[in-house]
């Protein structure tokens, strides 16, 4: 595979960006080799600067359920751009997208658009603190909710991928209010409630963890969180930045039938453009300024390009048929990978919920960060490189999720499985 242009672009990039990238996991440090510089995306494919084509299972880290550059989404963006790229004032598009999201997720009674998942989670936590007038929050080891100070504590995603300690620069006073429990371990949550009575404002959780690789909730875990938070007057926040429209068309809250108090969403509601949102119970949302005193603002919030792309993308995935197809395709991929690994005698653990999946190189069932981190990262790196050589682009970390789109056809999945067969044989 010729990647000469990517190599020289990476050298140049390192002179202007720390580590040569604008987000750490992209640097391929966990898998070796060097990042590919992407020229364009089309459907289920990515094309790098040297013209190589890859089947893409990253899909901009999840949001591209309709694939790259879907004509309807592109048309919506083009038409919106002709009408102006930002108003810094309300527009009818915001109401249309809000209503569309609320149709998918009826637990969201009111919503506020922001520009990223990070902004959504940090605003939702400020809101939970304002509502409860308490300061402490609980998050889970290995879950990642963006890079706000209070959330960079035992975090997943890039922090886990690079094996970093909690980030320097985060004030210890801020981190002190972030309590950490074990995913899928209600006793660890109960212990924190016991230790800090009437002080916990919020529990924030990825209802299906995606940022330590996919780790589904064990039966009773989310139900337990709901009842503990209700019992203690604590706000339950489902961070559905990754799971929203991915594990089910109504998100994890619909799949598991749990009503969180607040939900956070990310780029998926903008068809992949920079957007996020937080929303939930009307009584809580009424505290957001200017309806209430909790301040949060942004010029690009609700910007017309992202709203238009989101409206187009969500209308494409509204059809029930589309979900059946996605579920079947993801199931076929999961079964085929399992079969390929078995034939090659490579022990793996597969996790999948809806269209999110991870293949862990491990003999241990992944249920929390402790079990996940037992996975063989070196073997994953070899597998990743082999898949890449064979034209399949996976997330460059054992601790991230894979995703499929409505454009991942049977034929594309077959090609992926051929590559996997070969990769398992040699990794
Ligand atoms: N933290 C992101 C995935 N969970 C990666 C972001 C990126 O590199 O784009």
Coordinates of C-alpha atoms and ligand atoms in Angstrom, one line a residue:
X1 CA 0.0 0.0 0.0
X2 CA 1.4 3.3 -1.0
X3 CA 0.9 6.0 1.7
X4 CA 3.7 8.4 0.6
X5 CA 1.5 11.4 0.7
X6 CA 0.1 10.6 4.1
X7 CA 3.7 10.2 5.4
X8 CA 4.8 13.6 4.2
X9 CA 1.6 15.3 5.3
X10 CA 2.1 13.8 8.8
X11 CA 5.6 15.2 8.9
X12 CA 4.3 18.6 7.9
X13 CA 1.4 18.4 10.4
X14 CA 3.8 17.7 13.2
X15 CA 5.3 21.2 12.7
X16 CA 2.0 22.9 13.2
X17 CA -0.1 20.6 15.5
X18 CA 0.9 19.0 18.8
X19 CA 1.6 15.3 17.8
X20 CA 0.5 16.2 14.3
X21 CA -3.2 15.9 14.9
X22 CA -6.2 17.8 16.2
X23 CA -7.5 15.0 18.5
X24 CA -5.2 12.5 20.1
X25 CA -6.5 9.0 19.1
X26 CA -6.2 9.9 15.4
X27 CA -2.4 9.9 15.8
X28 CA -2.4 6.0 15.7
X29 CA -0.1 5.9 18.7
X30 CA -1.9 2.9 20.2
X31 CA -1.7 0.8 17.0
X32 CA 1.7 1.9 15.6
X33 CA 2.2 3.0 12.1
X34 CA 1.2 6.5 11.1
X35 CA -2.2 8.2 10.6
X36 CA -3.7 8.3 7.1
X37 CA -4.6 11.7 5.8
X38 CA -8.1 11.6 4.4
X39 CA -9.0 13.3 1.2
X40 CA -12.7 12.4 1.0
X41 CA -15.5 10.1 2.2
X42 CA -18.2 8.6 0.1
X43 CA -20.9 6.2 1.4
X44 CA -19.2 3.5 3.4
X45 CA -15.7 4.4 2.1
X46 CA -12.9 6.7 3.0
X47 CA -10.2 7.7 0.5
X48 CA -6.8 8.8 1.7
X49 CA -4.5 11.4 0.2
X50 CA -2.7 8.7 -1.9
X51 CA -6.0 7.5 -3.4
X52 CA -6.3 4.3 -1.3
X53 CA -9.9 3.2 -0.5
X54 CA -11.0 1.9 2.9
X55 CA -14.3 0.5 4.2
X56 CA -14.9 2.8 7.1
X57 CA -16.1 1.5 10.5
X58 CA -15.2 4.7 12.3
X59 CA -17.7 6.9 10.5
X60 CA -16.5 10.1 12.2
X61 CA -16.7 8.2 15.5
X62 CA -20.3 7.3 15.1
X63 CA -22.6 10.0 13.7
X64 CA -22.5 9.1 10.0
X65 CA -25.4 6.5 10.1
X66 CA -26.2 7.5 6.6
X67 CA -22.6 7.2 5.4
X68 CA -20.3 9.8 4.1
X69 CA -21.6 12.6 1.9
X70 CA -25.2 11.2 1.6
X71 CA -26.7 13.2 -1.2
X72 CA -29.7 14.4 0.9
X73 CA -27.5 15.6 3.7
X74 CA -25.1 17.4 1.2
X75 CA -28.0 19.0 -0.6
X76 CA -29.4 20.2 2.8
X77 CA -26.1 21.8 3.7
X78 CA -25.7 23.4 0.3
X79 CA -29.1 24.9 0.4
X80 CA -28.6 26.1 3.9
X81 CA -25.2 27.7 3.1
X82 CA -26.8 29.7 0.3
X83 CA -29.1 31.3 2.9
X84 CA -26.2 32.2 5.2
X85 CA -23.9 30.2 7.5
X86 CA -24.7 31.7 10.9
X87 CA -27.2 34.1 12.2
X88 CA -26.6 34.3 16.0
X89 CA -30.4 34.6 16.2
X90 CA -33.2 32.0 16.4
X91 CA -34.3 30.3 13.2
X92 CA -37.2 28.0 12.3
X93 CA -34.7 25.2 11.6
X94 CA -33.9 24.9 15.3
X95 CA -37.6 24.1 16.1
X96 CA -37.8 21.5 13.3
X97 CA -34.7 19.6 14.4
X98 CA -35.8 19.8 18.1
X99 CA -39.1 18.3 17.3
X100 CA -37.6 15.6 15.2
X101 CA -35.2 14.6 18.1
X102 CA -38.1 14.7 20.6
X103 CA -40.0 12.3 18.3
X104 CA -37.2 9.8 18.6
X105 CA -36.6 10.5 22.3
X106 CA -39.9 11.5 24.0
X107 CA -38.1 11.8 27.4
X108 CA -36.6 15.0 26.1
X109 CA -39.3 17.6 26.9
X110 CA -37.2 20.6 26.3
X111 CA -33.8 20.9 24.6
X112 CA -30.9 23.3 24.2
X113 CA -28.5 23.1 21.2
X114 CA -24.8 23.5 21.7
X115 CA -21.8 22.8 19.5
X116 CA -20.3 19.5 20.7
X117 CA -20.8 16.6 23.0
X118 CA -18.3 18.1 25.4
X119 CA -20.3 21.3 25.6
X120 CA -23.5 19.2 26.1
X121 CA -22.2 17.2 29.1
X122 CA -20.5 20.1 30.8
X123 CA -23.7 22.2 30.5
X124 CA -25.9 19.3 31.7
X125 CA -23.8 18.9 34.8
X126 CA -23.9 22.6 35.5
X127 CA -27.7 22.4 35.2
X128 CA -27.9 19.3 37.5
X129 CA -25.8 21.2 40.1
X130 CA -28.1 24.3 39.7
X131 CA -31.2 22.2 40.1
X132 CA -30.0 20.2 43.1
X133 CA -27.8 22.9 44.7
X134 CA -25.2 20.2 45.3
X135 CA -21.7 20.0 43.9
X136 CA -20.5 16.4 43.7
X137 CA -21.0 14.2 40.6
X138 CA -20.5 10.5 40.0
X139 CA -19.0 9.2 36.7
X140 CA -17.8 5.7 35.8
X141 CA -14.3 4.5 35.4
X142 CA -13.5 4.2 31.7
X143 CA -16.5 6.3 30.6
X144 CA -15.7 9.4 28.6
X145 CA -17.9 12.5 28.4
X146 CA -15.7 14.9 26.6
X147 CA -12.7 16.9 27.9
X148 CA -14.2 19.4 30.4
X149 CA -12.1 19.6 33.6
X150 CA -14.5 17.8 35.9
X151 CA -14.9 14.9 33.5
X152 CA -11.2 14.1 32.8
X153 CA -11.1 11.8 35.8
X154 CA -10.4 8.1 35.1
X155 CA -11.7 8.8 31.6
X156 CA -12.0 6.5 28.6
X157 CA -11.4 7.2 24.9
X158 CA -8.0 8.9 24.2
X159 CA -7.1 9.1 27.9
X160 CA -7.4 5.3 28.1
X161 CA -6.0 4.7 24.7
X162 CA -2.8 6.6 25.5
X163 CA -2.7 5.3 29.0
X164 CA -2.5 8.8 30.4
X165 CA -3.0 9.7 34.0
X166 CA -5.7 12.2 34.8
X167 CA -4.7 15.3 32.9
X168 CA -2.4 18.0 34.3
X169 CA -4.1 21.3 34.2
X170 CA -7.3 20.0 35.8
X171 CA -7.5 21.8 39.2
X172 CA -7.5 19.4 42.1
X173 CA -10.4 21.3 43.6
X174 CA -12.5 20.6 40.5
X175 CA -11.5 16.9 40.3
X176 CA -12.3 16.5 44.0
X177 CA -16.0 16.8 43.3
X178 CA -15.9 14.1 40.7
X179 CA -16.5 10.7 42.3
X180 CA -15.8 7.6 40.3
X181 CA -17.7 4.3 40.5
X182 CA -17.2 1.1 38.5
X183 CA -19.4 0.5 35.5
X184 CA -21.9 -2.3 36.0
X185 CA -21.3 -2.2 39.8
X186 CA -24.2 -0.8 41.7
X187 CA -22.6 -1.4 45.0
X188 CA -19.8 1.0 44.1
X189 CA -22.5 3.6 43.4
X190 CA -24.3 2.9 46.6
X191 CA -21.1 3.3 48.6
X192 CA -20.6 6.8 47.2
X193 CA -24.1 7.8 48.0
X194 CA -23.6 6.5 51.6
X195 CA -20.3 8.4 51.9
X196 CA -21.6 11.7 50.6
X197 CA -25.2 11.9 51.7
X198 CA -27.3 14.7 50.1
X199 CA -24.2 16.0 48.2
X200 CA -24.4 14.3 44.9
X201 CA -25.9 16.4 42.2
X202 CA -25.7 14.0 39.3
X203 CA -24.8 10.6 38.0
X204 CA -23.6 10.7 34.5
X205 CA -23.3 7.5 32.5
X206 CA -22.8 6.2 28.9
X207 CA -25.8 3.8 29.2
X208 CA -23.9 1.5 26.8
X209 CA -20.2 2.4 27.4
X210 CA -18.5 3.1 24.1
X211 CA -15.4 4.9 25.0
X212 CA -13.7 1.9 26.6
X213 CA -14.8 -0.2 23.6
X214 CA -18.4 -1.3 23.7
X215 CA -19.5 -2.5 27.1
X216 CA -23.2 -3.2 27.5
X217 CA -25.0 -2.6 30.8
X218 CA -25.6 -5.8 32.8
X219 CA -29.3 -6.5 33.5
X220 CA -30.5 -4.3 36.4
X221 CA -27.6 -1.8 36.2
X222 CA -29.4 1.1 34.6
X223 CA -32.6 0.3 36.5
X224 CA -30.5 0.4 39.7
X225 CA -29.0 3.8 38.8
X226 CA -32.5 5.1 38.1
X227 CA -33.8 4.0 41.5
X228 CA -30.8 5.1 43.4
X229 CA -30.8 8.6 41.9
X230 CA -34.5 8.9 42.5
X231 CA -34.1 7.8 46.0
X232 CA -31.4 10.4 46.6
X233 CA -32.8 13.3 44.7
X234 CA -29.9 13.1 42.2
X235 CA -30.2 13.9 38.5
X236 CA -29.6 10.9 36.3
X237 CA -27.9 12.0 33.0
X238 CA -27.6 9.5 30.1
X239 CA -24.8 10.6 27.9
X240 CA -26.1 9.4 24.5
X241 CA -23.5 11.2 22.4
X242 CA -22.4 7.8 21.1
X243 CA -25.5 5.6 21.7
X244 CA -28.1 8.1 20.5
X245 CA -29.7 6.6 17.4
X246 CA -27.0 3.9 17.4
X247 CA -28.1 1.2 19.8
X248 CA -31.8 1.8 18.9
X249 CA -33.5 4.6 17.0
X250 CA -34.7 6.0 20.3
X251 CA -31.3 5.6 22.0
X252 CA -30.4 3.5 25.0
X253 CA -33.2 5.0 27.0
X254 CA -35.8 3.5 24.6
X255 CA -33.9 0.2 24.2
X256 CA -33.7 -0.3 28.0
X257 CA -36.9 1.6 28.8
X258 CA -35.3 3.9 31.4
X259 CA -36.2 7.5 31.8
X260 CA -33.2 9.7 32.5
X261 CA -33.7 13.2 33.9
X262 CA -31.4 14.6 31.3
X263 CA -29.9 13.4 28.0
X264 CA -26.8 14.6 26.2
X265 CA -26.4 14.2 22.4
X266 CA -23.6 15.0 20.0
X267 CA -22.7 15.2 16.3
X268 CA -25.2 12.6 15.3
X269 CA -28.0 15.1 15.5
X270 CA -26.2 17.3 13.0
X271 CA -25.6 14.6 10.4
X272 CA -21.9 14.7 11.4
X273 CA -21.6 18.5 11.6
X274 CA -20.4 20.1 14.8
X275 CA -23.4 20.1 17.1
X276 CA -24.6 18.8 20.4
X277 CA -27.6 19.2 22.7
X278 CA -28.8 18.6 26.2
X279 CA -32.4 18.1 27.2
X280 CA -34.8 16.4 29.4
X281 CA -37.4 17.1 32.0
X282 CA -39.1 20.4 31.5
X283 CA -39.0 21.3 35.2
X284 CA -35.2 21.0 35.1
X285 CA -34.7 22.6 31.7
X286 CA -36.7 25.7 32.8
X287 CA -33.7 26.6 34.9
X288 CA -31.6 27.3 31.8
X289 CA -31.2 31.0 30.9
X290 CA -33.1 33.0 29.9
X291 CA -36.0 31.0 31.3
X292 CA -34.1 30.5 34.5
X293 CA -30.8 31.5 36.2
X294 CA -28.4 28.8 34.9
X295 CA -26.2 30.5 32.4
X296 CA -25.1 28.9 29.1
X297 CA -24.8 30.5 25.7
X298 CA -23.1 30.2 22.3
X299 CA -23.2 32.2 19.0
X300 CA -23.0 29.0 16.9
X301 CA -25.6 27.2 18.9
X302 CA -28.4 26.1 16.5
X303 CA -26.4 27.2 13.5
X304 CA -28.4 26.7 10.2
X305 CA -25.9 24.4 8.5
X306 CA -25.8 21.9 11.4
X307 CA -29.6 22.1 11.9
X308 CA -30.3 21.5 8.2
X309 CA -27.9 18.5 8.0
X310 CA -29.4 17.1 11.2
X311 CA -33.0 17.4 9.9
X312 CA -32.0 15.6 6.6
X313 CA -30.0 12.8 8.3
X314 CA -32.7 12.1 10.9
X315 CA -35.4 12.0 8.3
X316 CA -33.4 9.3 6.5
X317 CA -33.2 7.1 9.5
X318 CA -36.8 7.5 10.6
X319 CA -38.0 4.4 8.6
X320 CA -38.4 1.2 10.6
X321 CA -37.0 -0.7 7.6
X322 CA -33.8 1.2 7.9
X323 CA -33.3 -0.1 11.5
X324 CA -34.0 -3.7 10.6
X325 CA -31.4 -3.5 7.8
X326 CA -28.8 -1.9 10.1
X327 CA -29.4 -4.4 12.8
X328 CA -29.2 -7.3 10.4
X329 CA -26.0 -6.0 8.8
X330 CA -24.4 -5.4 12.2
X331 CA -25.4 -9.0 13.3
X332 CA -23.9 -10.4 10.1
X333 CA -20.7 -8.6 10.8
X334 CA -20.6 -9.8 14.4
X335 CA -21.3 -13.4 13.5
X336 CA -18.7 -13.4 10.7
X337 CA -15.9 -11.9 12.8
X338 CA -16.7 -14.5 15.5
X339 CA -16.5 -17.3 13.0
X340 CA -13.2 -15.9 11.5
X341 CA -11.6 -15.6 14.9
X342 CA -12.7 -19.1 15.9
X343 CA -11.3 -20.6 12.7
X344 CA -8.0 -18.9 13.3
X345 CA -8.0 -20.0 16.9
X346 CA -7.8 -16.4 18.2
X347 CA -9.6 -15.9 21.5
X348 CA -11.8 -12.8 21.3
X349 CA -14.7 -11.2 23.1
X350 CA -17.3 -9.5 21.0
X351 CA -19.7 -6.9 22.2
X352 CA -22.4 -5.3 20.2
X353 CA -25.5 -3.3 20.9
X354 CA -27.4 -2.2 17.7
X355 CA -24.9 -0.7 15.3
X356 CA -22.0 -0.3 17.8
X357 CA -19.5 -3.0 18.3
X358 CA -16.0 -3.9 19.6
X359 CA -13.8 -6.9 19.1
X360 CA -11.7 -7.3 22.3
X361 CA -8.6 -9.5 22.1
X362 CA -9.3 -11.0 25.4
X363 CA -10.4 -14.1 27.2
X364 CA -12.2 -12.1 29.8
X365 CA -15.8 -10.9 29.4
X366 CA -15.7 -7.1 29.3
X367 CA -18.0 -5.7 31.9
X368 CA -16.1 -2.7 33.3
X369 CA -12.7 -0.9 32.8
X370 CA -10.8 -3.5 34.9
X371 CA -11.9 -6.3 32.6
X372 CA -11.6 -4.3 29.5
X373 CA -8.0 -3.2 30.1
X374 CA -7.0 -6.9 30.3
X375 CA -7.3 -7.0 26.5
X376 CA -4.2 -7.6 24.4
X377 CA -3.5 -4.2 22.9
X378 CA -0.4 -5.4 21.0
X379 CA -2.5 -8.1 19.2
X380 CA -5.2 -5.5 18.5
X381 CA -2.6 -3.3 16.9
X382 CA -1.4 -6.1 14.6
X383 CA -5.0 -6.9 13.7
X384 CA -5.7 -3.2 13.0
X385 CA -2.7 -2.9 10.7
X386 CA -3.6 -6.0 8.8
X387 CA -7.2 -4.8 8.3
X388 CA -5.9 -1.5 7.1
X389 CA -3.6 -3.2 4.6
X390 CA -6.6 -5.1 3.4
X391 CA -8.7 -1.9 3.0
X392 CA -10.7 -1.8 6.2
X393 CA -10.4 1.3 8.5
X394 CA -11.2 0.5 12.2
X395 CA -10.9 2.8 15.1
X396 CA -7.2 3.0 15.9
X397 CA -7.6 1.9 19.5
X398 CA -8.8 -1.2 21.4
X399 CA -10.8 1.1 23.6
X400 CA -13.2 2.6 21.0
X401 CA -16.3 1.5 19.3
X402 CA -16.9 0.5 15.6
X403 CA -20.0 1.6 13.7
X404 CA -21.8 0.8 10.5
X405 CA -24.0 2.8 8.2
X406 CA -27.0 2.2 6.1
X407 CA -24.6 2.0 3.1
X408 CA -22.6 -0.9 4.5
X409 CA -24.1 -3.4 2.1
X410 CA -23.9 -7.3 2.2
X411 CA -21.1 -7.1 -0.3
X412 CA -19.1 -4.6 1.8
X413 CA -19.5 -6.7 4.9
X414 CA -18.4 -9.8 3.0
X415 CA -15.2 -8.0 1.9
X416 CA -14.7 -7.0 5.5
X417 CA -15.0 -10.6 6.7
X418 CA -12.5 -11.8 4.1
X419 CA -10.1 -9.2 5.4
X420 CA -10.8 -10.3 9.0
X421 CA -10.2 -13.9 8.2
X422 CA -6.8 -13.0 6.7
X423 CA -6.0 -10.6 9.6
X424 CA -6.8 -13.2 12.4
X425 CA -4.6 -15.7 10.6
X426 CA -1.6 -13.5 10.8
X427 CA -2.0 -11.4 13.9
Ligands
LIG1 N1 -12.7 10.8 21.5 C1 -13.2 10.5 20.2 C2 -13.7 9.1 20.2 N2 -14.4 8.6 21.3 C3 -12.2 10.6 19.2 C4 -12.3 12.0 18.5 C5 -11.5 12.2 17.2 O1 -10.4 11.9 17.2 O2 -12.2 12.7 16.3

